[in-house]
Short mmCIF file of C-alpha atoms and ligand atoms in Angstrom, two decimals:
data_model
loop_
_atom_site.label_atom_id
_atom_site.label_comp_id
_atom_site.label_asym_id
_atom_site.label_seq_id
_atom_site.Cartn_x
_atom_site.Cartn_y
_atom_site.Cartn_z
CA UNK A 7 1.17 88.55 91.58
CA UNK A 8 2.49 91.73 90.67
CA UNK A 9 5.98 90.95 88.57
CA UNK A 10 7.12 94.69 88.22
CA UNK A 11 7.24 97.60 90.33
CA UNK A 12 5.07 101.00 89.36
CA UNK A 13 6.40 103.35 87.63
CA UNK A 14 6.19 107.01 88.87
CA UNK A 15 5.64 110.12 86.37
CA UNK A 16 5.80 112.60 89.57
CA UNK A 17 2.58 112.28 90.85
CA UNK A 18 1.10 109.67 88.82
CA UNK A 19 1.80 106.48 89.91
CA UNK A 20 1.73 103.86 86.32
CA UNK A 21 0.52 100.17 87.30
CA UNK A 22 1.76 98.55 85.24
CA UNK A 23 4.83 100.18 83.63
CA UNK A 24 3.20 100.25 80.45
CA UNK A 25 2.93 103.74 78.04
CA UNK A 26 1.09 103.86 75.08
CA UNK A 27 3.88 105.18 72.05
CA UNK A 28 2.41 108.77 70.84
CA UNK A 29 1.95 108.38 66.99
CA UNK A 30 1.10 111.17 64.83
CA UNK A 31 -2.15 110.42 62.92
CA UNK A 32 -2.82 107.32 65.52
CA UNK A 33 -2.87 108.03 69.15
CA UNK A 34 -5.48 110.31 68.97
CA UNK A 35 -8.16 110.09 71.70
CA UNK A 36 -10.66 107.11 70.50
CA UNK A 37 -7.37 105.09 69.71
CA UNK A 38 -6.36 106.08 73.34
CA UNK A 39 -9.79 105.29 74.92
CA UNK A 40 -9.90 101.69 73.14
CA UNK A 41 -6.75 100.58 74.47
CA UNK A 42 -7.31 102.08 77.59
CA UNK A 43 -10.50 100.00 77.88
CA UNK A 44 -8.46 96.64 77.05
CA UNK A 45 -6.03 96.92 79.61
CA UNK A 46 -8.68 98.17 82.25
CA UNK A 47 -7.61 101.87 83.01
CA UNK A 48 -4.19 100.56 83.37
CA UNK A 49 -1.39 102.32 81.48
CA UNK A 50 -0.39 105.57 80.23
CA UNK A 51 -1.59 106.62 76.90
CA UNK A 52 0.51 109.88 75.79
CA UNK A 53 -1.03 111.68 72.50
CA UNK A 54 0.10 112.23 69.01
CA UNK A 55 2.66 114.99 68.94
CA UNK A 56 1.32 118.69 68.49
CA UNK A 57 3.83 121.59 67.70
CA UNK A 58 4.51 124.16 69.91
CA UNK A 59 4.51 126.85 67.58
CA UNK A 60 0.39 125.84 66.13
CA UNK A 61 -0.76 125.17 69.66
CA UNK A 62 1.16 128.79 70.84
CA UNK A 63 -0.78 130.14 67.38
CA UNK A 64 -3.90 128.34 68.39
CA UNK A 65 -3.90 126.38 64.95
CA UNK A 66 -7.48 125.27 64.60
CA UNK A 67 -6.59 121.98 63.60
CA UNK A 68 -3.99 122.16 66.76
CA UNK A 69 -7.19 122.62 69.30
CA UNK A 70 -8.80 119.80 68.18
CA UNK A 71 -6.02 117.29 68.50
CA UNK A 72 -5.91 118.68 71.56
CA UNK A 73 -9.06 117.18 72.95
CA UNK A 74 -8.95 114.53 75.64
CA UNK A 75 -11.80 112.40 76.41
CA UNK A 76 -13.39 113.04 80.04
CA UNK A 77 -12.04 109.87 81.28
CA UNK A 78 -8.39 110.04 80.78
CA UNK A 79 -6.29 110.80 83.62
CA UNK A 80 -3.79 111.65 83.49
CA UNK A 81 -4.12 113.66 79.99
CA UNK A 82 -0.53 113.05 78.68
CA UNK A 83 0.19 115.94 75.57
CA UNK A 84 3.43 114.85 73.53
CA UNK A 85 4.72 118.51 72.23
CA UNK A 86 7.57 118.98 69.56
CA UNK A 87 9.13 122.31 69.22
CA UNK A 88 12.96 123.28 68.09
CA UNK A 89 12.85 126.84 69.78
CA UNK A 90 13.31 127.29 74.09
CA UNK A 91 10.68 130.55 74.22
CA UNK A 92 7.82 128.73 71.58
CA UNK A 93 8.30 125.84 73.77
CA UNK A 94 7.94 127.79 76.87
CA UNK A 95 5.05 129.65 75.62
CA UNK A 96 3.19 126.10 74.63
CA UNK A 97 3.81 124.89 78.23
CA UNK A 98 2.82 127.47 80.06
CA UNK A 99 -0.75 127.95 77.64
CA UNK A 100 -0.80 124.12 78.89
CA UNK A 101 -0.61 124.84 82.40
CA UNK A 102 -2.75 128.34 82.59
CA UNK A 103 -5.64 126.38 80.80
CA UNK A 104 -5.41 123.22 82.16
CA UNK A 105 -4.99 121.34 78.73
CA UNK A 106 -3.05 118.56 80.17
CA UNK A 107 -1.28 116.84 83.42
CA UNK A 108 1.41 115.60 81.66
CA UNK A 109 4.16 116.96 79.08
CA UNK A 110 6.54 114.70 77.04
CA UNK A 111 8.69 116.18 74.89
CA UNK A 112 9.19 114.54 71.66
CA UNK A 113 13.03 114.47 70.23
CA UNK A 114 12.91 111.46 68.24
CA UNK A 115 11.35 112.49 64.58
CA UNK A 116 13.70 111.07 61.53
CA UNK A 117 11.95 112.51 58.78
CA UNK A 118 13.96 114.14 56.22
CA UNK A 119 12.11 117.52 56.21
CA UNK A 120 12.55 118.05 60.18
CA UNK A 121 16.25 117.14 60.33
CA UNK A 122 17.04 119.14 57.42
CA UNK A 123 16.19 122.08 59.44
CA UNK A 124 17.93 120.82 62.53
CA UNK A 125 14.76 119.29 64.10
CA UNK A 126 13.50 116.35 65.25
CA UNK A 127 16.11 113.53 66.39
CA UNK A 128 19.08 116.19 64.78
CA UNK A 129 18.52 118.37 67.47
CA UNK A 130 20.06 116.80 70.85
CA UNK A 131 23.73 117.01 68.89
CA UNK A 132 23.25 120.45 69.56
CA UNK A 133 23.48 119.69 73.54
CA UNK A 134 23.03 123.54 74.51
CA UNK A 135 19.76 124.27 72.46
CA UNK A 136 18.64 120.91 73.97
CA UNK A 137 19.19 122.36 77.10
CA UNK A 138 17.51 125.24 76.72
CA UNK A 139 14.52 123.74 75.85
CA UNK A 140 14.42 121.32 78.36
CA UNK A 141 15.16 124.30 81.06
CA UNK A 142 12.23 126.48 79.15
CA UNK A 143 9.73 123.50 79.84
CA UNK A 144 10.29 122.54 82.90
CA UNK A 145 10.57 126.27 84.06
CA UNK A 146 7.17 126.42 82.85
CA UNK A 147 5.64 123.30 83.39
CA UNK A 148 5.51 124.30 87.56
CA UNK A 149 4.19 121.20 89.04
CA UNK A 150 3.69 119.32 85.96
CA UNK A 151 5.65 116.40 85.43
CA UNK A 152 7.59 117.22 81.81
CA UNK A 153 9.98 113.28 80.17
CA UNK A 154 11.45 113.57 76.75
CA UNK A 155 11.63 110.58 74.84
CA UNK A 156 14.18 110.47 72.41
CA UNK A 157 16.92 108.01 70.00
CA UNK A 158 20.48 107.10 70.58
CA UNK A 159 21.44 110.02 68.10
CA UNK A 160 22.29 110.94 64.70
CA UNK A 161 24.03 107.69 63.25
CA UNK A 162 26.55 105.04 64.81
CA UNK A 163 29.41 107.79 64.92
CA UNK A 164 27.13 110.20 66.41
CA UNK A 165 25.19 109.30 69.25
CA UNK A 166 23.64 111.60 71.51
CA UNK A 167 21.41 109.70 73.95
CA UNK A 168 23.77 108.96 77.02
CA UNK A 169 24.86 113.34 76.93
CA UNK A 170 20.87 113.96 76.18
CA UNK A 171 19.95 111.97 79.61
CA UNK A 172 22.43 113.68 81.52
CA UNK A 173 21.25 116.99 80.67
CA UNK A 174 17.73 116.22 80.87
CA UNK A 175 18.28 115.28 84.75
CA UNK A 176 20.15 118.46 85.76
CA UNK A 177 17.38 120.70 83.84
CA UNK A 178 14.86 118.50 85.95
CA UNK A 179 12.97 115.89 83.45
CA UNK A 180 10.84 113.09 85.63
CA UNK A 181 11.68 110.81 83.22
CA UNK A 182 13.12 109.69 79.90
CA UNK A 183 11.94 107.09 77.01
CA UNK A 184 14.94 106.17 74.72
CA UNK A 185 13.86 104.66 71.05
CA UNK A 186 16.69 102.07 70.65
CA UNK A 187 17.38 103.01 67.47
CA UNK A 188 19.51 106.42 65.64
CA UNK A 189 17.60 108.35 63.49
CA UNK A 190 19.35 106.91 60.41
CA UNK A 191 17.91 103.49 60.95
CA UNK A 192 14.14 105.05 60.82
CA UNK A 193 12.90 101.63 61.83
CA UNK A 194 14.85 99.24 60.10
CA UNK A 195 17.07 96.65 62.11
CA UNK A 196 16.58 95.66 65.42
CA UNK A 197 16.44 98.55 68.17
CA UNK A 198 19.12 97.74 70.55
CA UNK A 199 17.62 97.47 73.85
CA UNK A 200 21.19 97.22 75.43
CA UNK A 201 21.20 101.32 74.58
CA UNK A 202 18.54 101.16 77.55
CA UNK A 203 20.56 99.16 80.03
CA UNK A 204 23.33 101.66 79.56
CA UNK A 205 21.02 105.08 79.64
CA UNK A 206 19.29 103.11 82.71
CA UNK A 207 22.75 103.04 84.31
CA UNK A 208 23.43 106.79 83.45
CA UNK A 209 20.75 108.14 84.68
CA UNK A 210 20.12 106.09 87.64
CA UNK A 211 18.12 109.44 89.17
CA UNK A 212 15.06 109.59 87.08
CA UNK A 213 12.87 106.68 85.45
CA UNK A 214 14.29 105.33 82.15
CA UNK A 215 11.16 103.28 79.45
CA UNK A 216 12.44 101.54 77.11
CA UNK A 217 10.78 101.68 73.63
CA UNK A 218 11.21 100.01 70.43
CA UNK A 219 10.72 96.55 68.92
CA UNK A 220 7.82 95.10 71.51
CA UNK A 221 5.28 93.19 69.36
CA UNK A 222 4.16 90.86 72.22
CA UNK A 223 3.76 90.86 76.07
CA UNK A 224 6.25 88.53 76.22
CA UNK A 225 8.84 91.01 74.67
CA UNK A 226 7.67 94.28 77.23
CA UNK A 227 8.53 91.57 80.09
CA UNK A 228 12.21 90.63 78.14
CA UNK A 229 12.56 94.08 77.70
CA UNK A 230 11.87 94.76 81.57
CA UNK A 231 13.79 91.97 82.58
CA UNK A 232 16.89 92.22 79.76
CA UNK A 233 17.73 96.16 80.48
CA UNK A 234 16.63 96.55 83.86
CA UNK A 235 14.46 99.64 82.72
CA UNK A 236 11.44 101.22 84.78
CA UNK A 237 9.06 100.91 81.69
CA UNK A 238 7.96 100.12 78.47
CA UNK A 239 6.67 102.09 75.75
CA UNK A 240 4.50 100.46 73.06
CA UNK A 241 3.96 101.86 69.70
CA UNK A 242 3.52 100.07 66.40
CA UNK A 243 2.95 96.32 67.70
CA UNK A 244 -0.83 98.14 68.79
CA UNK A 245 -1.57 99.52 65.01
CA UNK A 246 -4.26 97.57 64.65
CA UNK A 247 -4.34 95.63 67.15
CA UNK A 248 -5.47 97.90 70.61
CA UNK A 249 -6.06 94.45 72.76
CA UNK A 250 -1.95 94.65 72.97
CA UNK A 251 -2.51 96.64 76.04
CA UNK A 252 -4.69 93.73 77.87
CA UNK A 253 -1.83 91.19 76.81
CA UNK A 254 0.75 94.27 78.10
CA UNK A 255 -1.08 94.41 81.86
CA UNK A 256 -1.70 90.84 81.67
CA UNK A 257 2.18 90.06 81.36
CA UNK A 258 3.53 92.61 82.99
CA UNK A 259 1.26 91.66 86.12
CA UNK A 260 2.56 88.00 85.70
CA UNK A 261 -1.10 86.92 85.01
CA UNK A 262 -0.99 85.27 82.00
CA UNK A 263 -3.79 84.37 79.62
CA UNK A 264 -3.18 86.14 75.97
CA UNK A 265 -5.66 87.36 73.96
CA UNK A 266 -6.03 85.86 69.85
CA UNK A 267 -9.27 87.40 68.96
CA UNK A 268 -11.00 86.07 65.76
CA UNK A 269 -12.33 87.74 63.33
CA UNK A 270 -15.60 88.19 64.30
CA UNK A 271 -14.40 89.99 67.58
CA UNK A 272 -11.75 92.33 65.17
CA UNK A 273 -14.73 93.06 63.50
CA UNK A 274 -16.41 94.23 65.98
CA UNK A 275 -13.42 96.40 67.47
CA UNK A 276 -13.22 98.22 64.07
CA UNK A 277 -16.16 99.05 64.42
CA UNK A 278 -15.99 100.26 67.91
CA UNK A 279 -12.81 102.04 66.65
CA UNK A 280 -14.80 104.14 63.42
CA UNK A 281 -17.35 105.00 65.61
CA UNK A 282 -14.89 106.78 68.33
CA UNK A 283 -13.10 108.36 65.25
CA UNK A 284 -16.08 109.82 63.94
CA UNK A 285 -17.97 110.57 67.20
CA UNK A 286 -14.12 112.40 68.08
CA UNK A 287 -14.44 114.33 64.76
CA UNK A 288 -17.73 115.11 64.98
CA UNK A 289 -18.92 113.34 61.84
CA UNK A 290 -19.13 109.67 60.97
CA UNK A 291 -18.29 109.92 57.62
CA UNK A 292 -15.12 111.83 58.17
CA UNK A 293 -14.85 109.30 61.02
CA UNK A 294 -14.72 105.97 58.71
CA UNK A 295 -12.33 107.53 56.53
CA UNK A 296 -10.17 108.32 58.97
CA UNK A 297 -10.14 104.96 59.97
CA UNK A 298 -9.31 103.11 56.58
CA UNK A 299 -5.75 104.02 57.63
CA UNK A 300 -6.18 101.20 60.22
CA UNK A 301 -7.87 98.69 58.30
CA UNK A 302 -4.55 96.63 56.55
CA UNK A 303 -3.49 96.31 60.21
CA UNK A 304 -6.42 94.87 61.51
CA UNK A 305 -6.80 92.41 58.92
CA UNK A 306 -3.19 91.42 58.69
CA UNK A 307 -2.97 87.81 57.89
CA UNK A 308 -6.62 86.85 57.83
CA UNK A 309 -8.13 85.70 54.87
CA UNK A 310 -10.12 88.45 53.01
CA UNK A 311 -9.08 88.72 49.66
CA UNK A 312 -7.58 91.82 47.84
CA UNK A 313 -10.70 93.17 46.14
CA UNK A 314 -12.65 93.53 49.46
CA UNK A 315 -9.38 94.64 50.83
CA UNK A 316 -9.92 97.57 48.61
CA UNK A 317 -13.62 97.86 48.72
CA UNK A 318 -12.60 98.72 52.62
CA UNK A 319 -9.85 100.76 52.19
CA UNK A 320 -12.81 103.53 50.37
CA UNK A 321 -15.81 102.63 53.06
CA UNK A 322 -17.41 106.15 53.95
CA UNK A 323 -19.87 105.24 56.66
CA UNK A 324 -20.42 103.04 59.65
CA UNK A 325 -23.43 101.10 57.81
CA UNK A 326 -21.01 100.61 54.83
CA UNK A 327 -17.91 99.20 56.55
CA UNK A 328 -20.82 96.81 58.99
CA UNK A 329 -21.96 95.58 55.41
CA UNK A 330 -18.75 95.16 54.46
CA UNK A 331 -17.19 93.13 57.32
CA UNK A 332 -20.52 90.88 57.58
CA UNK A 333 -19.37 89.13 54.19
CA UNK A 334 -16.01 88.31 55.27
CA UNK A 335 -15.54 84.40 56.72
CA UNK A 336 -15.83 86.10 60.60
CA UNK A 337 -15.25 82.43 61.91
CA UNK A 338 -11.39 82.66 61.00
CA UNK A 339 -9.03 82.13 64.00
CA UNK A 340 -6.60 84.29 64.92
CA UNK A 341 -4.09 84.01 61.91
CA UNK A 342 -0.61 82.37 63.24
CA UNK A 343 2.50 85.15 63.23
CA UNK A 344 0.01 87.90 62.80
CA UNK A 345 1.79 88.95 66.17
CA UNK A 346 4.82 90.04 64.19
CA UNK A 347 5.84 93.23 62.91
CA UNK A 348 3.78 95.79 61.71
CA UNK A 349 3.49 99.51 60.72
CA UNK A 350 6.36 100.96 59.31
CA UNK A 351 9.57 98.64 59.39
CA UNK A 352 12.29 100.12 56.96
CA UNK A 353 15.44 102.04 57.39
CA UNK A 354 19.27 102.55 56.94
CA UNK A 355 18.52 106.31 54.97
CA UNK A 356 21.40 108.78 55.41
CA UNK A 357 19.85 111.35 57.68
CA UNK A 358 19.77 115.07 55.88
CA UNK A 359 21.07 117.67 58.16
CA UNK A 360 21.88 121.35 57.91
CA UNK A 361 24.95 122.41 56.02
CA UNK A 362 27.76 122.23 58.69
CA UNK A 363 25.90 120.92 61.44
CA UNK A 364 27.80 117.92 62.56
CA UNK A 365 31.10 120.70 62.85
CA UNK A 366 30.48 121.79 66.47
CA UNK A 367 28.08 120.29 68.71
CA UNK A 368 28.21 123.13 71.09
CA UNK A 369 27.15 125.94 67.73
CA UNK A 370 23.51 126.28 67.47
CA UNK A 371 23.00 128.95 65.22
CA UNK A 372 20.90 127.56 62.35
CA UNK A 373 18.11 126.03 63.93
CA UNK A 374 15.06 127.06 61.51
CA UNK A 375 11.36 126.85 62.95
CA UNK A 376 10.67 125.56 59.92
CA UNK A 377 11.64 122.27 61.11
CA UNK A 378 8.25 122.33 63.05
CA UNK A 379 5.86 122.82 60.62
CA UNK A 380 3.93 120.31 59.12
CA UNK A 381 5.84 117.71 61.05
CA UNK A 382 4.40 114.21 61.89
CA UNK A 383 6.60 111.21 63.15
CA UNK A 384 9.12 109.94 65.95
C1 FMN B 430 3.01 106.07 62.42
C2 FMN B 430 3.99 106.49 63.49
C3 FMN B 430 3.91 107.74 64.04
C4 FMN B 430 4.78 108.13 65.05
N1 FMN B 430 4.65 109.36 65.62
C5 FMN B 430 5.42 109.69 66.70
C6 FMN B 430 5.19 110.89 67.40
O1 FMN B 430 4.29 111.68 67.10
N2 FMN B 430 6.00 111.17 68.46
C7 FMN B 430 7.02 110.31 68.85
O2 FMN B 430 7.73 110.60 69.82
N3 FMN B 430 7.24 109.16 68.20
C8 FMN B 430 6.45 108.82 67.17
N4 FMN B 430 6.63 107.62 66.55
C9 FMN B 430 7.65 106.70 67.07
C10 FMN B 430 7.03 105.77 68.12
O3 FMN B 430 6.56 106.51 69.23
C11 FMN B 430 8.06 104.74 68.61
O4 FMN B 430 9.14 105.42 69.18
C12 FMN B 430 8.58 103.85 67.50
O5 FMN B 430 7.53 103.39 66.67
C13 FMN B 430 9.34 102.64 68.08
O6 FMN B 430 8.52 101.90 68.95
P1 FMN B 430 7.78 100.56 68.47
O7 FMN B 430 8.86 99.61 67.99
O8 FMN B 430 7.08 100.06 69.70
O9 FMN B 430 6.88 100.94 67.37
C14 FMN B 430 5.80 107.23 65.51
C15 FMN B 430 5.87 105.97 64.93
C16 FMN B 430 5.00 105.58 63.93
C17 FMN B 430 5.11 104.20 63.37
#
């Protein structure tokens, strides 16, 4: 029995309303592929977030994050740019060359270094640039479906979100994601899913996902259920642990059945995962250590000891890291509250903005580029 209805991201139809959260240094394509193949094709899987300005500039780095696999459809591209033109420049390369089907634009970054250039979740205060951008992307997007996905704003005495989702319908956005949380929080506290129920009843034109704080099927279905919103997006409760997305389909389709893979079969997904890094990256070594990033979260709360803990965290090839997993205790059950919360959890840092910027929400001189380089984060 199908529990909720599909979710529409103008022509592609999402069944279940599940989306994959883009995370810099994460959702790259092999991460995308292995959830895609636990939850069966099902899903949207949007990609880390590239900047307009090194795509525009044809960054090499840029064109490889680029890459989709052959199988995904549709390709989803998160972009993150503070200026209209750069931003309409990086959609239209999109469209002419056929790099993606899908834009989200990504106006939810809290690091320090973006908003203290005015980027990043600092930048819907400043409602007209906003608007501008959004107009300069969807202007060039043509028949490309272009959602934003965003926070509630600055801090508690500045909160943007419900004035962000109004603009974002009249400039023509298919659909918006709201992060439950402000940008000063980062990701401490709880993100307050009522935000959603209140965007979902401002914006009752377009598709509202909810996002923030789902570690569990069970929680995407509260979420569904408790705000009344059209989606979920799923970030950190998948760091290590890509088999979310069967749990996701599985709950949001009212069928049941969880998954708590041992560690024999986490083994073998880390595995799985190395090998798409490195086959991705075109080189297995470069592969693996890409991957040690992932390894804490894949072994949270099993039993494996800290010194083999760091023998893993500096594995350089796929025969090392087998070798490596083959002496842990692989008959350990699933460890109990390993479905809690992972990746980054803290918060509550006074956001840095431009000099003055808080003064007029309507002046948006100011706004470096700057704020777009080197950027990584929502
Ligand atoms: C490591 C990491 C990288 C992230 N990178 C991005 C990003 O590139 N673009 C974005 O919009 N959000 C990014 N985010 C924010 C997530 O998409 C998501 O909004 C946030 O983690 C809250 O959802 P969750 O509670 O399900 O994790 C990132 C989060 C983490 C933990």
């Amino acid at each position: 029995m199908t529990a909720f209805s599909p979710l529409s991201i103008g022509p592609y139809v999402v069944q279940p309303p599940v989306v994959l959260a883009p995370m810099a240094g994460i959702t790259n394509a092999p991460f995308r592929t292995l959830c895609r193949e636990f939850s069966g094709g099902k899903g949207l899987f949007v990609s880390e977030m590239i900047t307009t300005r090194a795509l525009v500039e044809r960054n090499e780095k840029t064109m490889q994050l680029i890459r989709f696999d052959a199988t995904e459809q549709p390709r989803s591209i998160q972009l993150y740019g503070v200026d209209p033109v750069t931003v309409g420049k990086a959609v239209r390369m999109i469209v002419d060359e056929d790099l993606a089907d899908h834009i989200d634009l990504n106006f939810g970054c809290p690091v320090p270094k973006v908003t203290r250039k005015g980027g990043g979740s600092a930048l819907p205060y400043k409602r007209p640039l906003l608007r501008a951008i959004l107009n300069e992307a969807v202007t060039n997007a043509g028949d490309l479906p272009v959602t934003m996905k965003m926070r509630k704003g600055i801090d508690d005495d500045h909160i943007t979100y419900l004035d962000a989702g109004r603009i974002a319908v009249e400039e023509g956005v298919t659909a918006i994601a709201l992060h439950g949380r402000t940008a000063a929080q980062h990701y401490g506290g709880t993100a307050d899913w009522d935000a959603i129920a209140r965007l979902k009843e401002h914006v009752p034109e377009i598709p509202v996902l909810g996002n923030g704080d789902i570690w569990s099927a069970d929680d995407a279905v509260r979420m569904m259920r408790e705000t009344g919103c059209d989606g979920v997006v799923v970030g950190r409760g998948c760091l290590g642990r890509p088999w979310l997305f069967a749990d996701l389909v599985a709950g949001l389709e009212g069928t049941g059945g969880y998954r708590t893979p041992g560690l024999r079969e986490v083994a073998d997904v880390m595995v799985r995962h190395a090998t798409l890094l490195g086959e991705w990256i075109g080189d297995e070594s470069r592969g693996v250590i890409d991957f040690r990033k992932h390894v804490a979260w894949y072994l949270k709360g099993f039993s494996v000891g800290s010194e083999m803990r760091k023998r893993l965290a500096v594995t350089s090839s796929l025969d090392e890291l087998r070798a490596q997993l083959s002496e842990l205790d692989l008959d350990q059950p699933w460890p109990v509250g390993a479905d809690g919360p992972r990746g980054r959890t803290s918060g509550n840092n006074r956001v840095v903005l431009p000099d003055g910027w808080l003064k007029d929400p309507y002046d948006c001189a100011g706004v470096s580029e700057d704020a777009e380089l080197d950027t990584s984060g929502g």
